[in-house]
mmCIF file of C-alpha atoms in Angstrom:
data_model
loop_
_atom_site.group_PDB
_atom_site.id
_atom_site.type_symbol
_atom_site.label_atom_id
_atom_site.label_comp_id
_atom_site.label_asym_id
_atom_site.label_seq_id
_atom_site.Cartn_x
_atom_site.Cartn_y
_atom_site.Cartn_z
ATOM 1 C CA SER A 8 0.000 0.000 0.000
ATOM 2 C CA ASP A 9 1.036 3.580 -0.562
ATOM 3 C CA SER A 10 1.424 5.975 2.324
ATOM 4 C CA THR A 11 2.474 9.564 2.463
ATOM 5 C CA MET A 12 4.160 11.146 5.439
ATOM 6 C CA THR A 13 3.662 14.870 5.900
ATOM 7 C CA PRO A 14 5.494 16.746 8.658
ATOM 8 C CA ALA A 15 3.158 18.440 11.095
ATOM 9 C CA THR A 16 3.434 22.147 11.688
ATOM 10 C CA VAL A 17 2.858 23.116 15.291
ATOM 11 C CA ASN A 18 2.264 26.731 16.194
ATOM 12 C CA ALA A 19 2.736 26.271 19.919
ATOM 13 C CA PHE A 20 2.620 29.425 21.992
ATOM 14 C CA SER A 21 1.853 31.573 18.949
ATOM 15 C CA GLU A 22 -0.124 34.003 21.134
ATOM 16 C CA THR A 23 0.704 35.492 24.515
ATOM 17 C CA ILE A 24 -1.091 34.059 27.533
ATOM 18 C CA ASP A 25 -1.315 35.129 31.153
ATOM 19 C CA VAL A 26 -2.682 32.556 33.591
ATOM 20 C CA ALA A 27 -4.041 33.183 37.087
ATOM 21 C CA ILE A 28 -4.224 29.951 39.090
ATOM 22 C CA VAL A 29 -6.638 30.509 41.983
ATOM 23 C CA ILE A 30 -6.505 27.763 44.608
ATOM 24 C CA ASP A 31 -9.201 27.050 47.210
ATOM 25 C CA ASN A 32 -7.603 27.016 50.666
ATOM 26 C CA SER A 33 -10.778 26.535 52.688
ATOM 27 C CA GLY A 34 -10.744 24.243 55.722
ATOM 28 C CA SER A 35 -11.694 21.167 53.694
ATOM 29 C CA THR A 36 -8.475 21.436 51.661
ATOM 30 C CA ASN A 37 -6.331 20.429 54.640
ATOM 31 C CA PRO A 38 -3.042 18.858 53.482
ATOM 32 C CA VAL A 39 -3.173 16.151 56.177
ATOM 33 C CA PRO A 40 -3.625 12.649 54.688
ATOM 34 C CA THR A 41 -7.165 11.269 54.766
ATOM 35 C CA SER A 42 -8.313 8.348 56.904
ATOM 36 C CA LEU A 43 -7.350 6.045 54.026
ATOM 37 C CA GLY A 44 -3.828 7.479 53.882
ATOM 38 C CA VAL A 45 -4.481 9.412 50.679
ATOM 39 C CA ALA A 46 -2.743 12.804 50.377
ATOM 40 C CA GLY A 47 -4.912 15.687 51.517
ATOM 41 C CA VAL A 48 -6.747 17.842 48.980
ATOM 42 C CA MET A 49 -4.278 20.738 49.231
ATOM 43 C CA ILE A 50 -1.395 18.426 48.309
ATOM 44 C CA GLU A 51 -3.323 17.351 45.195
ATOM 45 C CA GLN A 52 -4.279 20.926 44.271
ATOM 46 C CA LEU A 53 -0.677 22.112 44.542
ATOM 47 C CA ALA A 54 0.548 19.112 42.519
ATOM 48 C CA LEU A 55 -1.960 19.951 39.781
ATOM 49 C CA ALA A 56 -0.798 23.586 39.672
ATOM 50 C CA THR A 57 2.864 22.515 39.624
ATOM 51 C CA GLU A 58 2.287 20.119 36.719
ATOM 52 C CA PHE A 59 0.414 22.817 34.812
ATOM 53 C CA ILE A 60 3.320 25.241 35.254
ATOM 54 C CA ASN A 61 5.798 22.556 34.172
ATOM 55 C CA GLY A 62 3.687 21.919 31.082
ATOM 56 C CA MET A 63 3.695 25.613 30.169
ATOM 57 C CA ALA A 64 7.438 26.094 30.798
ATOM 58 C CA ALA A 65 8.270 25.967 27.072
ATOM 59 C CA GLY A 66 6.577 29.362 26.724
ATOM 60 C CA MET A 67 8.327 30.809 29.766
ATOM 61 C CA THR A 68 11.882 31.994 30.527
ATOM 62 C CA GLY A 69 14.426 29.488 29.247
ATOM 63 C CA GLY A 70 11.894 27.637 27.074
ATOM 64 C CA ALA A 71 11.819 27.259 23.296
ATOM 65 C CA TYR A 72 9.010 29.837 23.077
ATOM 66 C CA ALA A 73 10.138 32.137 25.912
ATOM 67 C CA GLY A 74 8.175 35.328 26.398
ATOM 68 C CA GLN A 75 4.766 33.939 25.527
ATOM 69 C CA VAL A 76 3.518 32.778 28.949
ATOM 70 C CA ARG A 77 3.268 34.317 32.411
ATOM 71 C CA ILE A 78 1.678 32.556 35.377
ATOM 72 C CA GLY A 79 0.660 33.840 38.799
ATOM 73 C CA HIS A 80 -1.214 32.124 41.607
ATOM 74 C CA GLY A 81 -2.953 32.813 44.871
ATOM 75 C CA TYR A 82 -5.463 31.507 47.388
ATOM 76 C CA TRP A 83 -9.022 32.180 48.467
ATOM 77 C CA ASN A 84 -11.587 30.856 50.937
ATOM 78 C CA GLU A 85 -14.217 32.959 52.676
ATOM 79 C CA THR A 86 -13.166 36.392 53.857
ATOM 80 C CA GLY A 87 -16.441 36.912 55.714
ATOM 81 C CA SER A 88 -16.179 33.928 58.056
ATOM 82 C CA THR A 89 -14.599 34.208 61.484
ATOM 83 C CA ASP A 90 -11.785 31.854 60.505
ATOM 84 C CA GLY A 91 -11.457 32.931 56.865
ATOM 85 C CA THR A 92 -8.576 34.900 55.404
ATOM 86 C CA PRO A 93 -8.654 37.524 52.650
ATOM 87 C CA PRO A 94 -7.797 36.309 49.147
ATOM 88 C CA ALA A 95 -4.076 36.761 48.506
ATOM 89 C CA ILE A 96 -1.568 36.590 45.683
ATOM 90 C CA VAL A 97 1.242 34.169 46.527
ATOM 91 C CA THR A 98 3.170 34.700 43.279
ATOM 92 C CA PRO A 99 2.316 37.555 40.888
ATOM 93 C CA LEU A 100 2.437 37.037 37.127
ATOM 94 C CA THR A 101 5.909 35.831 36.203
ATOM 95 C CA ALA A 102 7.586 34.371 33.134
ATOM 96 C CA ASP A 103 9.925 32.341 35.362
ATOM 97 C CA PRO A 104 8.606 28.775 35.719
ATOM 98 C CA VAL A 105 10.931 27.998 38.633
ATOM 99 C CA ALA A 106 9.702 31.023 40.622
ATOM 100 C CA ALA A 107 6.080 30.237 39.788
ATOM 101 C CA ALA A 108 6.332 26.630 40.968
ATOM 102 C CA ALA A 109 8.646 27.137 43.962
ATOM 103 C CA SER A 110 6.027 28.920 46.072
ATOM 104 C CA LEU A 111 3.393 26.196 45.626
ATOM 105 C CA THR A 112 3.872 24.861 49.158
ATOM 106 C CA THR A 113 1.477 24.086 51.993
ATOM 107 C CA ALA A 114 3.218 26.773 54.070
ATOM 108 C CA ASN A 115 2.043 29.367 51.520
ATOM 109 C CA TYR A 116 -1.458 27.853 51.273
ATOM 110 C CA PRO A 117 -2.850 27.537 54.836
ATOM 111 C CA SER A 118 -6.247 25.786 54.948
ATOM 112 C CA ASP A 119 -8.979 27.634 56.841
ATOM 113 C CA GLY A 120 -12.444 29.140 56.480
ATOM 114 C CA GLY A 121 -15.392 28.342 54.211
ATOM 115 C CA THR A 122 -15.756 28.276 50.433
ATOM 116 C CA CYS A 123 -16.772 31.519 48.721
ATOM 117 C CA PHE A 124 -16.323 31.681 44.937
ATOM 118 C CA ASP A 125 -16.496 35.480 45.053
ATOM 119 C CA ASP A 126 -13.129 35.461 46.829
ATOM 120 C CA ALA A 127 -11.716 33.322 43.984
ATOM 121 C CA VAL A 128 -12.856 35.942 41.481
ATOM 122 C CA THR A 129 -11.281 38.652 43.647
ATOM 123 C CA VAL A 130 -7.841 37.013 43.710
ATOM 124 C CA ALA A 131 -8.018 36.234 39.953
ATOM 125 C CA ASN A 132 -8.751 39.896 39.254
ATOM 126 C CA LEU A 133 -5.882 40.962 41.532
ATOM 127 C CA ILE A 134 -3.458 38.676 39.691
ATOM 128 C CA MET A 135 -4.592 39.934 36.266
ATOM 129 C CA ASP A 136 -4.370 43.551 37.479
ATOM 130 C CA ASN A 137 -0.663 42.824 37.898
ATOM 131 C CA GLY A 138 0.035 45.481 40.494
ATOM 132 C CA GLY A 139 -1.684 48.248 38.520
ATOM 133 C CA THR A 140 -0.279 47.240 35.122
ATOM 134 C CA PRO A 141 -3.127 45.071 33.784
ATOM 135 C CA SER A 142 -2.377 42.067 31.614
ATOM 136 C CA THR A 143 -2.227 42.825 27.899
ATOM 137 C CA ALA A 144 -1.762 39.188 26.854
ATOM 138 C CA THR A 145 -3.909 37.952 23.973
ATOM 139 C CA ASN A 146 -5.301 35.234 26.240
ATOM 140 C CA LYS A 147 -6.029 35.838 29.911
ATOM 141 C CA VAL A 148 -7.025 32.575 31.555
ATOM 142 C CA VAL A 149 -8.118 31.721 35.083
ATOM 143 C CA ILE A 150 -7.534 28.177 36.342
ATOM 144 C CA PHE A 151 -10.069 27.886 39.175
ATOM 145 C CA ILE A 152 -9.217 24.988 41.532
ATOM 146 C CA THR A 153 -11.602 23.891 44.298
ATOM 147 C CA ASP A 154 -12.851 20.843 46.191
ATOM 148 C CA ALA A 155 -16.382 22.089 46.868
ATOM 149 C CA SER A 156 -19.280 24.195 45.706
ATOM 150 C CA SER A 157 -19.611 27.758 46.970
ATOM 151 C CA ASN A 158 -21.399 27.292 50.262
ATOM 152 C CA SER A 159 -21.014 30.474 52.222
ATOM 153 C CA CYS A 160 -21.636 33.545 50.107
ATOM 154 C CA GLY A 161 -23.808 34.909 47.320
ATOM 155 C CA THR A 162 -23.289 35.119 43.589
ATOM 156 C CA PRO A 163 -19.676 35.825 42.592
ATOM 157 C CA SER A 164 -18.785 39.164 41.072
ATOM 158 C CA SER A 165 -17.510 39.295 37.489
ATOM 159 C CA PHE A 166 -14.022 38.637 36.253
ATOM 160 C CA VAL A 167 -12.237 41.717 34.930
ATOM 161 C CA ASN A 168 -9.721 41.451 32.079
ATOM 162 C CA VAL A 169 -10.165 37.665 31.721
ATOM 163 C CA THR A 170 -10.879 35.856 28.441
ATOM 164 C CA GLU A 171 -11.505 32.357 29.811
ATOM 165 C CA CYS A 172 -12.066 30.478 33.081
ATOM 166 C CA ILE A 173 -11.389 26.777 33.506
ATOM 167 C CA SER A 174 -12.798 25.168 36.666
ATOM 168 C CA ILE A 175 -11.155 22.071 38.106
ATOM 169 C CA TYR A 176 -12.607 20.014 40.945
ATOM 170 C CA VAL A 177 -9.981 18.190 43.019
ATOM 171 C CA SER A 178 -10.875 15.453 45.470
ATOM 172 C CA THR A 179 -9.256 12.530 47.237
ATOM 173 C CA SER A 180 -10.165 8.924 46.550
ATOM 174 C CA ASP A 181 -12.220 8.649 49.730
ATOM 175 C CA ASP A 182 -14.354 11.719 48.952
ATOM 176 C CA PRO A 183 -17.955 10.873 48.066
ATOM 177 C CA PRO A 184 -18.595 11.033 44.274
#
């Protein structure tokens, strides 16, 4: 039989992208292993964010497509609860994949408070505001990581300067389906 091989053309990182990873640090995301010995939710959330950053490194400093990708991340829970903390940026937008991943530690993501999606929107907007110099990337994406539904506040406010939001639910193997 005849076959023809044609080289593929890949236009990876052909547009600029800024990514805000917003990580739920409510009380249920405790990093302590579950009763079945499975890593706690926070451990899994941070591993997911780390792998995402590693996957995007080709578009960051030192990569084949350097200058196309910046990533920042921060946490949120429920500011209004007695044990909640205000949403906070842990790492602002950076093109350095090592710096972006290095601060994804349980020490920087303390678990406490309830789950309020409005606080996730707040920290995403803060990251994309980039300290008063808003993102001008072609694509401005929020990676929204949580282990629960919003259970302690009203309807979230709107994203500002964001082109897309991807929600990811993280659980442990002994969580109910």
